[in-house]
XYZ file of C-alpha atoms in Angstrom:
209
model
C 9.768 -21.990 14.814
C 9.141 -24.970 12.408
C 6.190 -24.519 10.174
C 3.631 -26.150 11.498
C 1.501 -28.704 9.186
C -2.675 -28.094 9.029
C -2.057 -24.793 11.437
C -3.552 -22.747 8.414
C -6.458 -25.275 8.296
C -7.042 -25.772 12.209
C -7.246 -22.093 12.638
C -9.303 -21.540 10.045
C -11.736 -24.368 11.341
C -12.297 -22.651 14.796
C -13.952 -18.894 13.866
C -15.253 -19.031 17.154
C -11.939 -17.773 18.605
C -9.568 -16.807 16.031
C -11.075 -13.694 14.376
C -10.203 -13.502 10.405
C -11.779 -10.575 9.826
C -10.218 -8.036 12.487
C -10.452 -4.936 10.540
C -14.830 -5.708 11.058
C -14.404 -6.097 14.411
C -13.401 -2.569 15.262
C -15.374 -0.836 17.498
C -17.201 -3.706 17.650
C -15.533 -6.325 20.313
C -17.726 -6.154 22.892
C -20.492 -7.736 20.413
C -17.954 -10.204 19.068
C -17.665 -11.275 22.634
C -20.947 -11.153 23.474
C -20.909 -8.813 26.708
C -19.315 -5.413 28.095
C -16.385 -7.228 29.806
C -13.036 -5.427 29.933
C -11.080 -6.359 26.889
C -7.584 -6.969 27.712
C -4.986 -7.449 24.705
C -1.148 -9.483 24.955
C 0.704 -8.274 22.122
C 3.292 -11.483 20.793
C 1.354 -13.655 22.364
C 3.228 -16.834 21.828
C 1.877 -20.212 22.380
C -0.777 -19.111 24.230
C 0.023 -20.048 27.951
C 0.153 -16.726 29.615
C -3.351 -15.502 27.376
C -5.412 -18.652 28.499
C -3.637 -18.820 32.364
C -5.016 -15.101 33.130
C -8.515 -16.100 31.082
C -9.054 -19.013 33.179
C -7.911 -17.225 36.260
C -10.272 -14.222 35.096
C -13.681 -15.263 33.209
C -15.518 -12.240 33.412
C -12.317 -10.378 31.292
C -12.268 -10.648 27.835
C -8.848 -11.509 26.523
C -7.308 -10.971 23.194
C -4.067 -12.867 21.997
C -2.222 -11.268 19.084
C 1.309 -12.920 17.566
C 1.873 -12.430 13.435
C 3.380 -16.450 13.534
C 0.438 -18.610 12.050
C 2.150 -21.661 13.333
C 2.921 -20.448 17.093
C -0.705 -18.767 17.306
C -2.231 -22.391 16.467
C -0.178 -23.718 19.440
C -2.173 -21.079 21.565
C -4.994 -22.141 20.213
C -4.508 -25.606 21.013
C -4.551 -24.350 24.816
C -8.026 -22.184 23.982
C -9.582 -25.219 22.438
C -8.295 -27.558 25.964
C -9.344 -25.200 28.145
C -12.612 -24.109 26.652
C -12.407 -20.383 27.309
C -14.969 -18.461 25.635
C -13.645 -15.181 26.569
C -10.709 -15.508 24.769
C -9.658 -14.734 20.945
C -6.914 -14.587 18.505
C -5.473 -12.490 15.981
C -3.297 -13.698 13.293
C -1.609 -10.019 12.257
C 1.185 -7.674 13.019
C 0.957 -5.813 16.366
C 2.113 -2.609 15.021
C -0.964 -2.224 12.971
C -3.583 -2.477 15.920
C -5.228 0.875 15.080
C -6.663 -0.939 12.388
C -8.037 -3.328 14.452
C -9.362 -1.597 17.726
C -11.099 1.835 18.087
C -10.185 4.523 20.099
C -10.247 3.439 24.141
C -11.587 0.087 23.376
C -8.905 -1.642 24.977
C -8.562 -1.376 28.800
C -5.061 -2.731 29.452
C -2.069 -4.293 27.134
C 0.442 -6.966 28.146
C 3.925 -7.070 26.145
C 5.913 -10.492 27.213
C 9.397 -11.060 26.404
C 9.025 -9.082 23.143
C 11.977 -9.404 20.816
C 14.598 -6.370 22.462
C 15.973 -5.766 18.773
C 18.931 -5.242 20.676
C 21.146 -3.004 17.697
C 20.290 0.722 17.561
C 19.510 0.895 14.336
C 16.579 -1.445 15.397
C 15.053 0.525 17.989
C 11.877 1.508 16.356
C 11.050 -1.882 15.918
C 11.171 -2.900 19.596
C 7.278 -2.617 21.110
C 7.946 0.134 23.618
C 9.659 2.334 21.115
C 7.733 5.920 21.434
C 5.798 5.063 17.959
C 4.433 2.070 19.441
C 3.289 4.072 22.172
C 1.754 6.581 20.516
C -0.432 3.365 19.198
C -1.251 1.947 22.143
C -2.150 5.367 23.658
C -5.002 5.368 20.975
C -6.487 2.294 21.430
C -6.620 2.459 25.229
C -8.733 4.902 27.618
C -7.693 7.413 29.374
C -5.198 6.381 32.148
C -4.890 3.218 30.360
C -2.387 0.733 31.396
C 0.624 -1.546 29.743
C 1.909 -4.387 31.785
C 4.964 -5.529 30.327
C 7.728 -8.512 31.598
C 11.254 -9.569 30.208
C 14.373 -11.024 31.070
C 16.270 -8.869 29.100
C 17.861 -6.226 31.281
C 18.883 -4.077 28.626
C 15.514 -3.683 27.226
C 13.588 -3.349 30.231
C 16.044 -0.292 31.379
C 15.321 1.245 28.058
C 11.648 0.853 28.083
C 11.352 2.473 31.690
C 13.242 5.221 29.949
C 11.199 5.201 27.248
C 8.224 4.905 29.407
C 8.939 7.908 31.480
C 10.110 9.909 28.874
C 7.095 9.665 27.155
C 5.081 10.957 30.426
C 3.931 7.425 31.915
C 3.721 6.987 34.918
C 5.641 3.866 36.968
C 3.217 2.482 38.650
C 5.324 -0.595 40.061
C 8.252 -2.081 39.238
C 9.682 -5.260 39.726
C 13.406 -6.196 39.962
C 13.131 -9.405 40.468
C 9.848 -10.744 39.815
C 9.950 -14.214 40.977
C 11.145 -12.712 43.978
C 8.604 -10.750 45.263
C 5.522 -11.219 47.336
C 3.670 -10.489 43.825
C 0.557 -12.569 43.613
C -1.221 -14.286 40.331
C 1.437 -14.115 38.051
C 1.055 -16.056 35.244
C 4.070 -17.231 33.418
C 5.073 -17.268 29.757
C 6.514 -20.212 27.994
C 9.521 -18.436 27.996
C 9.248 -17.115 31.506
C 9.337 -20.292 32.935
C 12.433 -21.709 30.184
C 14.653 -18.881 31.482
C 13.811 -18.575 35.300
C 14.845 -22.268 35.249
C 18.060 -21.303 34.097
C 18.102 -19.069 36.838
C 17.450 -15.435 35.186
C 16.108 -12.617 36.846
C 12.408 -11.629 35.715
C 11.665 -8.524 35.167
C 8.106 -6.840 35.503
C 6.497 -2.801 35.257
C 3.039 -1.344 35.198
C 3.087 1.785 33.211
C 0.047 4.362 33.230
C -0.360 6.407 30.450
């Protein structure tokens, strides 16, 4: 994406939802929010539509949208600010580092969305359900904690139920074919909605750790 003029300036102007001190805030969320809400976390969060869709849909669940592109992660919070949805926040910084962010258990679910599916082998520890991601997210959620994670991109989803299982998860549900299910409340992703236009199959799991 372009670089995006005044995006360092408008998300520096708003510290009421994009948090520039993260590292502080651990341990510490629920007083940054104000309440004892579940925190739920989407990890490449993008411009913001699926993070402020489930927020408005879900007030009384804090949400926390993390993407490491300053200019993409001011779109999102152009839908925050439009919206007015005080239980959400942003994080400008690199989703592999989220230990340093968020104590142990003080997430209660994750959401990955069409995360890049680093498609070359040599690449494989970089894609988000590689094992040494999960040994991350593990840490920062509770016991039983959950990931929810969609693509379009066969070829990663069938290696991150792999990885999944292989790792001990359990499947909770899988979808095939998202779009074409009697699922309820999903809320889509810019990207979601670009490629099921076009006609691609959405894919969708809920994986218990």
């Amino acid at each position: 994406m372009r670089k995006r003029k005044g995006a360092e300036d408008l998300l520096a102007n708003h510290p009421q939802y994009v948090i520039t001190n993260p590292e502080e805030a651990k341990g510490h969320w629920h007083e940054v929010f104000g309440n004892d809400h579940p925190i739920h976390i989407e990890v490449g969060s993008g411009k913001g539509r699926f993070i402020t869709g489930m927020a408005a849909q879900n007030p009384h669940i804090n949400y926390i949208g993390i993407d490491i592109q300053l200019s993409v992660l001011s779109y999102a919070l152009d839908k925050v600010l439009k919206a007015d949805l005080p239980n959400v926040k942003l994080l400008l910084v690199d989703g592999s580092s989220l230990t340093n962010y968020f104590a142990d258990g003080e997430v209660d679910l994750m959401y990955l969305n069409f995360s890049d599916p680093w498609p070359k082998k040599r690449h494989e520890k970089r894609r988000l359900t590689y094992k040494g991601f999960l040994d991350t997210y593990k840490q920062i959620l509770p016991e039983n904690g959950e990931i929810h994670f969609k693509t379009d991109n066969r070829g990663l989803f069938e290696y991150s139920l792999a990885s999944f299982s292989q790792y001990g998860m359990l499947l909770k549900q899988v979808w095939l074919d998202l779009h074409a299910s009697d699922y309820e409340g999903n809320v889509m992703t810019e990207y979601e909605e670009k490629f099921s236009n076009k006609g691609q199959v959405i894919y969708r799991v809920e994986a218990q750790f």
